[in-house]
PDB file of C-alpha atoms in Angstrom:
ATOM      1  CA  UNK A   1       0.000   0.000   0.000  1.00  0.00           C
ATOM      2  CA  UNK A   2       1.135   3.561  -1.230  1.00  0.00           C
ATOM      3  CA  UNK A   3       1.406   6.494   1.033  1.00  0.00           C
ATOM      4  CA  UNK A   4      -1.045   8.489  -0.878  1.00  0.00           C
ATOM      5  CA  UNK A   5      -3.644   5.425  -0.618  1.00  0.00           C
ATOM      6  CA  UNK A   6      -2.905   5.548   3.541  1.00  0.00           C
ATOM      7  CA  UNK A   7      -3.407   8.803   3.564  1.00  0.00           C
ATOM      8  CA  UNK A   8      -6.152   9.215   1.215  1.00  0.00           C
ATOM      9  CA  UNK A   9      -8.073   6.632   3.367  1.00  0.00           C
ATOM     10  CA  UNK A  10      -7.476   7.462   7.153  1.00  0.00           C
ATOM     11  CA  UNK A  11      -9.494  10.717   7.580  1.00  0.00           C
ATOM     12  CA  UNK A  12     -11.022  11.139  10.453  1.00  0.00           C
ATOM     13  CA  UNK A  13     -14.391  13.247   9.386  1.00  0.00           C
ATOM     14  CA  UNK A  14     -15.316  14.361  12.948  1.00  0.00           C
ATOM     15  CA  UNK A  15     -18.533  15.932  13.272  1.00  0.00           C
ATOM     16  CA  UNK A  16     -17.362  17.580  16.306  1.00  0.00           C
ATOM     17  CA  UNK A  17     -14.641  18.827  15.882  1.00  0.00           C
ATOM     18  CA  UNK A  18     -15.738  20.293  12.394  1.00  0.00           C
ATOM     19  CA  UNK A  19     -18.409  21.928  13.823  1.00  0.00           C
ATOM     20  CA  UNK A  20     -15.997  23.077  16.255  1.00  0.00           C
ATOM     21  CA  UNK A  21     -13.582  25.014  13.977  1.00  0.00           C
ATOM     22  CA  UNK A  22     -16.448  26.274  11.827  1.00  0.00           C
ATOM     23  CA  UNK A  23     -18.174  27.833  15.271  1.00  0.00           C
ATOM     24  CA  UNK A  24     -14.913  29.409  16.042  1.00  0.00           C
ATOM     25  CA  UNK A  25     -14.833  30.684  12.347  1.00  0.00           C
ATOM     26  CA  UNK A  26     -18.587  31.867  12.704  1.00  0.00           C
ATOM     27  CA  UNK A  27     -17.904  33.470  16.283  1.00  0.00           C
ATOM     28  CA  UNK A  28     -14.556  35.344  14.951  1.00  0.00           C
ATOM     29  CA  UNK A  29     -16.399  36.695  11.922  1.00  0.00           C
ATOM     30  CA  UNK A  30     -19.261  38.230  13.712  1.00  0.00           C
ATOM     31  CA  UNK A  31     -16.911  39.394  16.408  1.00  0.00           C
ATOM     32  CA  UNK A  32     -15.253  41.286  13.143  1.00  0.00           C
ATOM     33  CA  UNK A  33     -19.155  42.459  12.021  1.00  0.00           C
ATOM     34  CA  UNK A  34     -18.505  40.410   8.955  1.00  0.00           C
ATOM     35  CA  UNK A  35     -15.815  43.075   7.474  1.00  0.00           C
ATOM     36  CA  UNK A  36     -13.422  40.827   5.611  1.00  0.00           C
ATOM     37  CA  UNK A  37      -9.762  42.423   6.324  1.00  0.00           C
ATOM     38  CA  UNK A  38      -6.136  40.742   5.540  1.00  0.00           C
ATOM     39  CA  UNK A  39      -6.418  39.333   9.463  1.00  0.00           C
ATOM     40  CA  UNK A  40      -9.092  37.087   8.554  1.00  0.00           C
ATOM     41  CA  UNK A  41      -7.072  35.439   6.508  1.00  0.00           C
ATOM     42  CA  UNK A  42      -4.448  34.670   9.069  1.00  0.00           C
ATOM     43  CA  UNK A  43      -7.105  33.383  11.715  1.00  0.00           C
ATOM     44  CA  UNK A  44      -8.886  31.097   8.728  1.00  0.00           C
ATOM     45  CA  UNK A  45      -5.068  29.665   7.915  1.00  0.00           C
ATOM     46  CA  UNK A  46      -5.203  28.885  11.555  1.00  0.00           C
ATOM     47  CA  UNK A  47      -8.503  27.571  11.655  1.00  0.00           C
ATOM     48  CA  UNK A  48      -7.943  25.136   8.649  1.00  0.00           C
ATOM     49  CA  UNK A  49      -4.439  24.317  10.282  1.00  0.00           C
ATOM     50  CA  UNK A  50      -6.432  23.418  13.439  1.00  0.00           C
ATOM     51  CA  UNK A  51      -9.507  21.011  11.425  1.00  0.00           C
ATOM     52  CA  UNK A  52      -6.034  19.272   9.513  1.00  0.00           C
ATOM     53  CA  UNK A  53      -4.504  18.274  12.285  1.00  0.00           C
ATOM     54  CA  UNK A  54      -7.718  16.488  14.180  1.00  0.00           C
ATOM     55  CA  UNK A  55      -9.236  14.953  11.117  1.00  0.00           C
ATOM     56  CA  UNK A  56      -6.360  14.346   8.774  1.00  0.00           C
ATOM     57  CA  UNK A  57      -4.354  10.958   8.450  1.00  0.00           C
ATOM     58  CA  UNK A  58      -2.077  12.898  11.226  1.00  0.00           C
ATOM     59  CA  UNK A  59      -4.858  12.068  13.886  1.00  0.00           C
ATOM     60  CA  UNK A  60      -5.571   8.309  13.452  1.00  0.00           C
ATOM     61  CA  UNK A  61      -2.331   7.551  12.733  1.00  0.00           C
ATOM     62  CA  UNK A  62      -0.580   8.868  15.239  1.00  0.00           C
ATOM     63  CA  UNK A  63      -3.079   7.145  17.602  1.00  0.00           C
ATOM     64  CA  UNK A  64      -3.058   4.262  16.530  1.00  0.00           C
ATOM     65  CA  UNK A  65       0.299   3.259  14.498  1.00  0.00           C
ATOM     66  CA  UNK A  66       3.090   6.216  14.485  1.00  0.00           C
ATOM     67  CA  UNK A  67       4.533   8.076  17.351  1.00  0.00           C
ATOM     68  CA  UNK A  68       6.319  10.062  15.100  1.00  0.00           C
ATOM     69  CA  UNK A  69       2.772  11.241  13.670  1.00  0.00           C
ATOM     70  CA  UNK A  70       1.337  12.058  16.513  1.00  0.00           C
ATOM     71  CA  UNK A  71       4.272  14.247  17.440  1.00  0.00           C
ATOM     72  CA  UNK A  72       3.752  16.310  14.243  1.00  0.00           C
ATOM     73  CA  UNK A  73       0.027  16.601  15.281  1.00  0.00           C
ATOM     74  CA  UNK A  74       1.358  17.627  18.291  1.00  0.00           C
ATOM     75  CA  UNK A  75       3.833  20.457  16.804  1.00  0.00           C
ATOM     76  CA  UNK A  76       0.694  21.749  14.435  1.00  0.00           C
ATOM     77  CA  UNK A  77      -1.435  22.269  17.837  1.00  0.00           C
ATOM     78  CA  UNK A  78       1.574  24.316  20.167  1.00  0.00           C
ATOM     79  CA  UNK A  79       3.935  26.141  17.090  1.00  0.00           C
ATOM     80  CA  UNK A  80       1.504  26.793  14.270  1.00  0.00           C
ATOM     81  CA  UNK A  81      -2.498  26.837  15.291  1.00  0.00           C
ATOM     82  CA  UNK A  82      -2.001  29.623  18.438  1.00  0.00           C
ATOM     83  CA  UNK A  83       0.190  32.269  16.225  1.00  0.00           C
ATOM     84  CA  UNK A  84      -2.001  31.916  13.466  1.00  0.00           C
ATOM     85  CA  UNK A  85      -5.119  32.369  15.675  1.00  0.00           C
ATOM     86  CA  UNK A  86      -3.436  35.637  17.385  1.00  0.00           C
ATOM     87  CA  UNK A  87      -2.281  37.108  14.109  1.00  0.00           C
ATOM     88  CA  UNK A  88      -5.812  36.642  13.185  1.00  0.00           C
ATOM     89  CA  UNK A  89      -7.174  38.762  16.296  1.00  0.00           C
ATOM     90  CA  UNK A  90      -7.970  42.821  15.787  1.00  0.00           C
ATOM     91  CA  UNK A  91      -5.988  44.688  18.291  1.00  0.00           C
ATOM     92  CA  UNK A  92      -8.431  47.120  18.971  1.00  0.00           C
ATOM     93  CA  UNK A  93     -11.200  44.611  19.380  1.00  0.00           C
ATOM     94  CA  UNK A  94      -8.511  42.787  22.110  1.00  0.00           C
ATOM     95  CA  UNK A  95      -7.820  46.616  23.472  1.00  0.00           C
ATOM     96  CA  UNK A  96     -11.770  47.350  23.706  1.00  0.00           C
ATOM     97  CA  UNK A  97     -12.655  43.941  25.512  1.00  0.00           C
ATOM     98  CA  UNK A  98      -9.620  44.078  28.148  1.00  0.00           C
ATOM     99  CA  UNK A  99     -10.844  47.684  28.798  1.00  0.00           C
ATOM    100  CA  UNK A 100     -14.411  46.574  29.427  1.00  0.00           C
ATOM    101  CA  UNK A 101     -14.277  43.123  31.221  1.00  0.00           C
ATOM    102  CA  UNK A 102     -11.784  43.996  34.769  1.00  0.00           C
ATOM    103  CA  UNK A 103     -11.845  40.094  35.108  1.00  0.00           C
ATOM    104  CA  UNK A 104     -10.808  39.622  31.706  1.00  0.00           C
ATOM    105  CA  UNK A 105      -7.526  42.350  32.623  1.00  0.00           C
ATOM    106  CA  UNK A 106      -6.516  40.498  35.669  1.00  0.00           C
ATOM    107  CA  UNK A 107      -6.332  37.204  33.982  1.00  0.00           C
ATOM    108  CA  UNK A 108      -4.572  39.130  31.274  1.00  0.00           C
ATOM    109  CA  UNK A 109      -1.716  40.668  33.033  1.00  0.00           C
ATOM    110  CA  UNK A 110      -1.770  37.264  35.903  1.00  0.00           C
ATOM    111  CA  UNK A 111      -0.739  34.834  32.732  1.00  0.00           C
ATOM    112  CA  UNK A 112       0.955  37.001  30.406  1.00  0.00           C
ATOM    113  CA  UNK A 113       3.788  37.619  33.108  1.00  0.00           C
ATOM    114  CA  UNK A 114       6.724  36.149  31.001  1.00  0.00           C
ATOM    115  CA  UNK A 115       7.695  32.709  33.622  1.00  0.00           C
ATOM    116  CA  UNK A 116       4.060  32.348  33.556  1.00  0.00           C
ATOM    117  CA  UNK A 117       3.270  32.522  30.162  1.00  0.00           C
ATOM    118  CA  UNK A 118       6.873  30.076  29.459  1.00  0.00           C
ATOM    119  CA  UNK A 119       6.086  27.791  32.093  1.00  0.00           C
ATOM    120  CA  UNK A 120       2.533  27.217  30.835  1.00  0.00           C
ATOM    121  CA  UNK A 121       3.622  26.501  27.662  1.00  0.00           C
ATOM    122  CA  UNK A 122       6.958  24.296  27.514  1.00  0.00           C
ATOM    123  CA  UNK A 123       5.653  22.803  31.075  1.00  0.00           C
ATOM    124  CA  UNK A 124       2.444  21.296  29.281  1.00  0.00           C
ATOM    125  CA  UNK A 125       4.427  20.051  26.447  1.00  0.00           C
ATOM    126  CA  UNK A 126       6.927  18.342  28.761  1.00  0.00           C
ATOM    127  CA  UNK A 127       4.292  17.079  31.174  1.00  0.00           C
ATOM    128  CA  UNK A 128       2.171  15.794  28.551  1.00  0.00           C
ATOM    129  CA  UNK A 129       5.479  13.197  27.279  1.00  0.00           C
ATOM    130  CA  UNK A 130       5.798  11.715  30.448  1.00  0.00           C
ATOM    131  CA  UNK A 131       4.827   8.092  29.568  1.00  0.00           C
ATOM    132  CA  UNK A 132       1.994   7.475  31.554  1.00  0.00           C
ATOM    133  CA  UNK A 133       0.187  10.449  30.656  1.00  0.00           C
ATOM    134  CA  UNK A 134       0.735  10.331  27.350  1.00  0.00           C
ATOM    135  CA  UNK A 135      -0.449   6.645  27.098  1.00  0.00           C
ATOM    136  CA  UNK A 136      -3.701   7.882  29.103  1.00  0.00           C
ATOM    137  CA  UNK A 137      -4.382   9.848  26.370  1.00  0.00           C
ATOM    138  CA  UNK A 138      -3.878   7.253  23.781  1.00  0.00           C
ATOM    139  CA  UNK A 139      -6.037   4.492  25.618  1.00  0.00           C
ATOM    140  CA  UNK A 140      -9.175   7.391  26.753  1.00  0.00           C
ATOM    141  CA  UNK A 141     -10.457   9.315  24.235  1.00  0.00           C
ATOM    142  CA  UNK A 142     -11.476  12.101  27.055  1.00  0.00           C
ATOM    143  CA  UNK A 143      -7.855  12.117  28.509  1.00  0.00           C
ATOM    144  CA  UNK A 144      -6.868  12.506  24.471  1.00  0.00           C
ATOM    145  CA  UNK A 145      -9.411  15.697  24.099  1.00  0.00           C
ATOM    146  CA  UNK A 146      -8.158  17.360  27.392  1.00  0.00           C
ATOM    147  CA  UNK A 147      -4.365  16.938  26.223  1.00  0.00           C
ATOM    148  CA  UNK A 148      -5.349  18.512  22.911  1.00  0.00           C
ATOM    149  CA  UNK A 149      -6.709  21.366  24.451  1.00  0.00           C
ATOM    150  CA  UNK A 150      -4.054  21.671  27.235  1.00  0.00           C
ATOM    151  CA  UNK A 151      -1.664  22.175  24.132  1.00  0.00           C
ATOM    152  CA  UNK A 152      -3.413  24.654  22.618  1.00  0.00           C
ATOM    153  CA  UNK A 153      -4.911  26.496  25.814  1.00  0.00           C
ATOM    154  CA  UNK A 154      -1.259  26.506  27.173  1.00  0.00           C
ATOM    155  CA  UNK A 155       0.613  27.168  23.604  1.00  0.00           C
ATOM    156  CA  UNK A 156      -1.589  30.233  22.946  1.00  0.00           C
ATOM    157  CA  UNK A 157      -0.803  31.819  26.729  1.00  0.00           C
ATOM    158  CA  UNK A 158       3.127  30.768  25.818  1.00  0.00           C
ATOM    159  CA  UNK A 159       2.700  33.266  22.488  1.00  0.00           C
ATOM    160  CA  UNK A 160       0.629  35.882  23.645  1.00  0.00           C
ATOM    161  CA  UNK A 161       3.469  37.562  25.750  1.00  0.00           C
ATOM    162  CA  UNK A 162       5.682  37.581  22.297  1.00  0.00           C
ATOM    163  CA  UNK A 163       3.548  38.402  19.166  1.00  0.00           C
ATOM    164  CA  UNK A 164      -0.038  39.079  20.867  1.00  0.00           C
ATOM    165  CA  UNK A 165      -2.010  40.965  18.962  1.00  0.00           C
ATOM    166  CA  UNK A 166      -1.475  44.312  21.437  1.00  0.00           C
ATOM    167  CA  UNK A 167       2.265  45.946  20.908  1.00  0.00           C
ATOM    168  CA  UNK A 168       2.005  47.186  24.040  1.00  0.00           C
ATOM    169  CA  UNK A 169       1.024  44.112  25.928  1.00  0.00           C
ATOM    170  CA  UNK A 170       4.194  42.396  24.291  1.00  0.00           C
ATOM    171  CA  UNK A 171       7.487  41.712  26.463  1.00  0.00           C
ATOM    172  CA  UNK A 172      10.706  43.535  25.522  1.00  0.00           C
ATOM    173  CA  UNK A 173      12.404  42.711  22.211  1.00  0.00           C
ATOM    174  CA  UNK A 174      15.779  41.610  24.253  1.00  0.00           C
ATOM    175  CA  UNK A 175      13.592  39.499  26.845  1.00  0.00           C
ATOM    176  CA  UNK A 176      11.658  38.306  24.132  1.00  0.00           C
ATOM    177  CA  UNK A 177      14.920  36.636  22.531  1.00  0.00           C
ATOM    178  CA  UNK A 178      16.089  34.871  25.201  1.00  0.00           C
ATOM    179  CA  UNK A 179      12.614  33.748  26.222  1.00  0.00           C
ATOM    180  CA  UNK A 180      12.463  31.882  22.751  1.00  0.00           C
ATOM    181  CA  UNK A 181      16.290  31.162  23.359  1.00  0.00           C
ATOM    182  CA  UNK A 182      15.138  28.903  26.438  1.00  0.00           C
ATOM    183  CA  UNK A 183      11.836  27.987  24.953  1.00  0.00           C
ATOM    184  CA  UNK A 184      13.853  26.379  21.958  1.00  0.00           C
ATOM    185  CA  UNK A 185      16.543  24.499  24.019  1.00  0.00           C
ATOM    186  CA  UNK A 186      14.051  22.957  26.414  1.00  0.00           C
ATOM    187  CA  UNK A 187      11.919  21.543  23.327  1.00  0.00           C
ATOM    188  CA  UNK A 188      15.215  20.275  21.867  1.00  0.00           C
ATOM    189  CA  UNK A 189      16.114  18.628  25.075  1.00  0.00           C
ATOM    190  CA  UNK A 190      13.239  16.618  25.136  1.00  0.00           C
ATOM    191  CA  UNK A 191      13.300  15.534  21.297  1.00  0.00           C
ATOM    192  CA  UNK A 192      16.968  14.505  22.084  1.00  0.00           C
ATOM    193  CA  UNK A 193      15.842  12.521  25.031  1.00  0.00           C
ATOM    194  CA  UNK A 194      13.085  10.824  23.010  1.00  0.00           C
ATOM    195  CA  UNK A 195      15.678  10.424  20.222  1.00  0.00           C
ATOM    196  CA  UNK A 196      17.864   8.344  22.636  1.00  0.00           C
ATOM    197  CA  UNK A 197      15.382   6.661  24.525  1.00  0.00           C
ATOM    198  CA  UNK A 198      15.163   2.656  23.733  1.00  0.00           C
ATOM    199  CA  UNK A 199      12.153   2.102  21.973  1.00  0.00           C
ATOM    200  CA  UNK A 200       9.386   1.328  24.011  1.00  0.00           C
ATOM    201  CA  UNK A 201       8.492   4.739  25.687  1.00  0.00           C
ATOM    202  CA  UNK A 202       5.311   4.479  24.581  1.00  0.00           C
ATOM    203  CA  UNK A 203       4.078   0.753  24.564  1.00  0.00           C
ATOM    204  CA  UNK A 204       1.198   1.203  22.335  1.00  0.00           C
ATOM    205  CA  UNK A 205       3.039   1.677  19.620  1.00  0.00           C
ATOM    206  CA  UNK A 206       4.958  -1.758  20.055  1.00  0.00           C
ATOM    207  CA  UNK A 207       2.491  -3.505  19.280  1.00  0.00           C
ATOM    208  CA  UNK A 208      -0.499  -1.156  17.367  1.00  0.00           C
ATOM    209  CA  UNK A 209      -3.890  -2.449  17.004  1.00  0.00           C
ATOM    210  CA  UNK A 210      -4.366  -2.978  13.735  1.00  0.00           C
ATOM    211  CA  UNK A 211      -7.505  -2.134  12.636  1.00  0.00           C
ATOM    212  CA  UNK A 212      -6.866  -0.539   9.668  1.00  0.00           C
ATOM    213  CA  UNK A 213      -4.916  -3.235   8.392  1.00  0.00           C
ATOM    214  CA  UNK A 214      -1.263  -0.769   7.936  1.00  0.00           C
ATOM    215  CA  UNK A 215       1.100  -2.516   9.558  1.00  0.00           C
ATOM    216  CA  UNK A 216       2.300  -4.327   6.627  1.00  0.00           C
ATOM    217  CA  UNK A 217       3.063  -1.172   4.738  1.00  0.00           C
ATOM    218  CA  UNK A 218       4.096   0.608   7.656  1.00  0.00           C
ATOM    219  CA  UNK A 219       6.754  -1.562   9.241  1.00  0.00           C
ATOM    220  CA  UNK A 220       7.019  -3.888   5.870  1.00  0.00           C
ATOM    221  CA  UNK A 221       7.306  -1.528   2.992  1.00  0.00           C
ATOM    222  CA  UNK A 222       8.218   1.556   4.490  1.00  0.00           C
ATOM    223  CA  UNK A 223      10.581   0.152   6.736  1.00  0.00           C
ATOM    224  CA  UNK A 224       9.192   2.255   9.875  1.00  0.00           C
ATOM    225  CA  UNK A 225       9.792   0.112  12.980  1.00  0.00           C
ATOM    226  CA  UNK A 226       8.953   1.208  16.357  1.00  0.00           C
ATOM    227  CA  UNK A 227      12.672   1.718  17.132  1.00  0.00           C
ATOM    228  CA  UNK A 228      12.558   3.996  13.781  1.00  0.00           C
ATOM    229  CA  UNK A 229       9.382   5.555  14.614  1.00  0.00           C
ATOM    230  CA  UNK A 230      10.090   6.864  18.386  1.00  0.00           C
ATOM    231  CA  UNK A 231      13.538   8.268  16.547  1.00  0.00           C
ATOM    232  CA  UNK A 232      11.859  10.165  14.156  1.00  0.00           C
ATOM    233  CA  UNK A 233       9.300  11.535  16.474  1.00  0.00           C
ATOM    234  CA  UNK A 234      12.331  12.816  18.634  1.00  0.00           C
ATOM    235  CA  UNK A 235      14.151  14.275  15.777  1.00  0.00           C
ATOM    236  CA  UNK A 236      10.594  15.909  14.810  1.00  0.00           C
ATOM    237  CA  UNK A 237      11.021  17.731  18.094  1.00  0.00           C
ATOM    238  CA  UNK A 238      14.423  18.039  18.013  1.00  0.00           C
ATOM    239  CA  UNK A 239      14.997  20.028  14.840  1.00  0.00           C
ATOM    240  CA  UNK A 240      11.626  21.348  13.571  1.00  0.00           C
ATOM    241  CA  UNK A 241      10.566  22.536  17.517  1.00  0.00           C
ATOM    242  CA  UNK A 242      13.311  23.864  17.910  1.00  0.00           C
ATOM    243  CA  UNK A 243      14.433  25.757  14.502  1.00  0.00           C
ATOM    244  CA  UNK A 244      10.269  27.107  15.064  1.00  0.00           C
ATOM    245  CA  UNK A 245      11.327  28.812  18.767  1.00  0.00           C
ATOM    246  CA  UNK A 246      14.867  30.077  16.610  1.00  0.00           C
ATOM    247  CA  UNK A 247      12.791  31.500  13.586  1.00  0.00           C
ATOM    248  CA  UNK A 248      10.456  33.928  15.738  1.00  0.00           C
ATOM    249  CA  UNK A 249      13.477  34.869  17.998  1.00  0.00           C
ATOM    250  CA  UNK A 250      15.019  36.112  14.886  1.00  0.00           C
ATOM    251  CA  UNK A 251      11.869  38.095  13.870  1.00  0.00           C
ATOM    252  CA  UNK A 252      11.480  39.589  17.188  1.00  0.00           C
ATOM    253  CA  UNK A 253      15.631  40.253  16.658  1.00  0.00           C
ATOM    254  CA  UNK A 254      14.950  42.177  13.162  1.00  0.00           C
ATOM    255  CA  UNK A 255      11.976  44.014  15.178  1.00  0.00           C
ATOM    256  CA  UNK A 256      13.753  45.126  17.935  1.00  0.00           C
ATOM    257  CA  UNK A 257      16.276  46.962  15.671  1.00  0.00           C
ATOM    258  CA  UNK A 258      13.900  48.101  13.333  1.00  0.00           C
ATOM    259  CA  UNK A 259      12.524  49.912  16.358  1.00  0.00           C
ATOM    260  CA  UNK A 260      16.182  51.168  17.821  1.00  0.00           C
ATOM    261  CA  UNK A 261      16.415  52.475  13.777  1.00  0.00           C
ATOM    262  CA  UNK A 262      13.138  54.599  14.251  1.00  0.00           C
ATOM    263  CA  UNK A 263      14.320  56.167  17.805  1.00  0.00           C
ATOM    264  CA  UNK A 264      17.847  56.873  16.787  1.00  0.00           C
ATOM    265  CA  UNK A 265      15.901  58.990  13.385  1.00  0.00           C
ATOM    266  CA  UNK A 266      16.051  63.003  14.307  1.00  0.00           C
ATOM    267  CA  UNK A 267      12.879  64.545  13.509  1.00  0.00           C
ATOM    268  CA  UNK A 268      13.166  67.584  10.454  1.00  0.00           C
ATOM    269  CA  UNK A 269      13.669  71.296  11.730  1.00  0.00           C
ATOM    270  CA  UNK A 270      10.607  72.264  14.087  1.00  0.00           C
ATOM    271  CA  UNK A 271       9.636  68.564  14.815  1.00  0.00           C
ATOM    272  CA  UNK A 272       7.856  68.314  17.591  1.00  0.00           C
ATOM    273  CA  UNK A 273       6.508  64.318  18.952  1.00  0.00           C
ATOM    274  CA  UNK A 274       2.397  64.463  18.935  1.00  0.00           C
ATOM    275  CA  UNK A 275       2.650  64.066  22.980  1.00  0.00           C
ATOM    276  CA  UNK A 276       4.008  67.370  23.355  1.00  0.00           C
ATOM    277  CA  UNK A 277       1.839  68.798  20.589  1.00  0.00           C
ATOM    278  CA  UNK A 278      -1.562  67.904  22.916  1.00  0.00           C
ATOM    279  CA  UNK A 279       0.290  68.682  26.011  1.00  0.00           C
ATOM    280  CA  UNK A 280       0.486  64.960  27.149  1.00  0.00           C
ATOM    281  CA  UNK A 281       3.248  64.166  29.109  1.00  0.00           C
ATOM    282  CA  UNK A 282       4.417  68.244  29.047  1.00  0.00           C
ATOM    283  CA  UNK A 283       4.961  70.033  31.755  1.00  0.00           C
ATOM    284  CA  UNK A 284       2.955  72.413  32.829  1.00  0.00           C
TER     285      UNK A 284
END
């Protein structure tokens, strides 16, 4: 059996889960008043990102046969759905609702605290590999939906502090760096520890169920043995988690001195900032 026949014939058509993502699509476009604007297009890429990796070949696959597939679901649901989702969000609608709803500010500011906001994020995705509750996950089908939102609950606080859609809710450029810097070593760490690891982390994949009838093409054809598989899954994290944490740092980097270019600019002759044109800030 052909890749393209596996994959064209282990979709997992959902009906809750695509009536979840077109609800959130539904909720974010009245929440816009139906005024299509370049931002919708980022929070429908994130959207469709979210519906591929729950119903695509990615989902029964990796629960059933490939470690390695699940981590790429996995990777979709912390380092692509969240920024996609923010990027997507109006900042003045985020500005307008933080102003309005005090509970809504204080939750703000409590998780957006930078250890917070890192220790939510890289702490679920560590906690989450720990063998025992990853294999809940795989065996319970409500332990499975809780992890999936834990990762994207948890992956969306870890972003918000960097590239929310508020500039002036972001951390510092400089702090920003290194907490991507850390962000990016600690996911490395644990793809080179699942790299290492003798295979058999995660028993279920030792011996699959095969219902789908794959193995044969799986472990026969493409050569993917368990010992293969749990190596590739680390290497997944390894090199794609971290070169994800490496490629925002060095957007935040080219943003930072974009905005040291833009301070060190001297105004024209008789320049004066708007703050001191209304009298904000002047003294009086």
């Amino acid at each position: 059996m052909s890749f393209w026949q596996v994959f064209g014939s282990t979709w997992n058509w959902s009906p809750s889960v695509l009536i979840g993502c077109e609800a959130l699509l539904v909720g974010y476009a009245w929440l816009q008043r139906f005024k299509p604007n370049v931002r919708w297009l980022w929070f429908l890429i994130g959207d469709l990102l979210l519906a591929f990796a729950l119903v695509s070949p990615l989902d029964r696959l990796g629960d059933q046969y490939l470690f390695s597939v699940h981590m790429l679901q996995h990777l979709l649901l912390m380092l692509l759905v969240p920024p996609f989702l923010l990027a997507g969000l109006p900042p003045q609608l985020v500005r307008k609702g933080l102003n309005r709803w005090r509970g809504a500010a204080r939750l703000e500011r409590g998780l957006s605290r930078p250890l917070t906001a890192w220790v939510a994020g890289i702490g679920t995705m560590w906690l989450w590999h720990i063998p025992f509750l990853y294999e809940a996950a795989l065996q319970n089908e409500a332990v499975h939906v809780v992890q999936h939102l834990a990762f994207l609950v948890t992956s969306t606080i870890f972003w918000w502090p960097v590239i929310g859609p508020v500039r002036e809710l972001r951390i510092k450029s400089l702090l920003g760096i290194i907490y991507l810097f850390l962000a990016g070593a600690a996911s490395s760490l644990l793809g080179i520890i699942l790299t290492f690891m003798p295979a058999g982390l995660y028993p279920t994949y030792l011996h699959p169920i095969d219902s789908l009838n794959l193995l044969p093409a799986i472990q026969g054809e493409w050569g993917i043995s368990p010992a293969v598989d749990q190596q590739l899954g680390g290497i997944f994290m390894w090199v794609f988690g971290g070169l994800s944490y490496v490629g925002v740092s060095l957007g935040v980097l080219a943003r930072w001195f974009s905005e040291n270019e833009r301070e060190e600019i001297p105004g024209p002759v008789g320049y004066q900032p708007a703050s001191l044109k209304t009298g904000v800030g002047a003294e009086h």
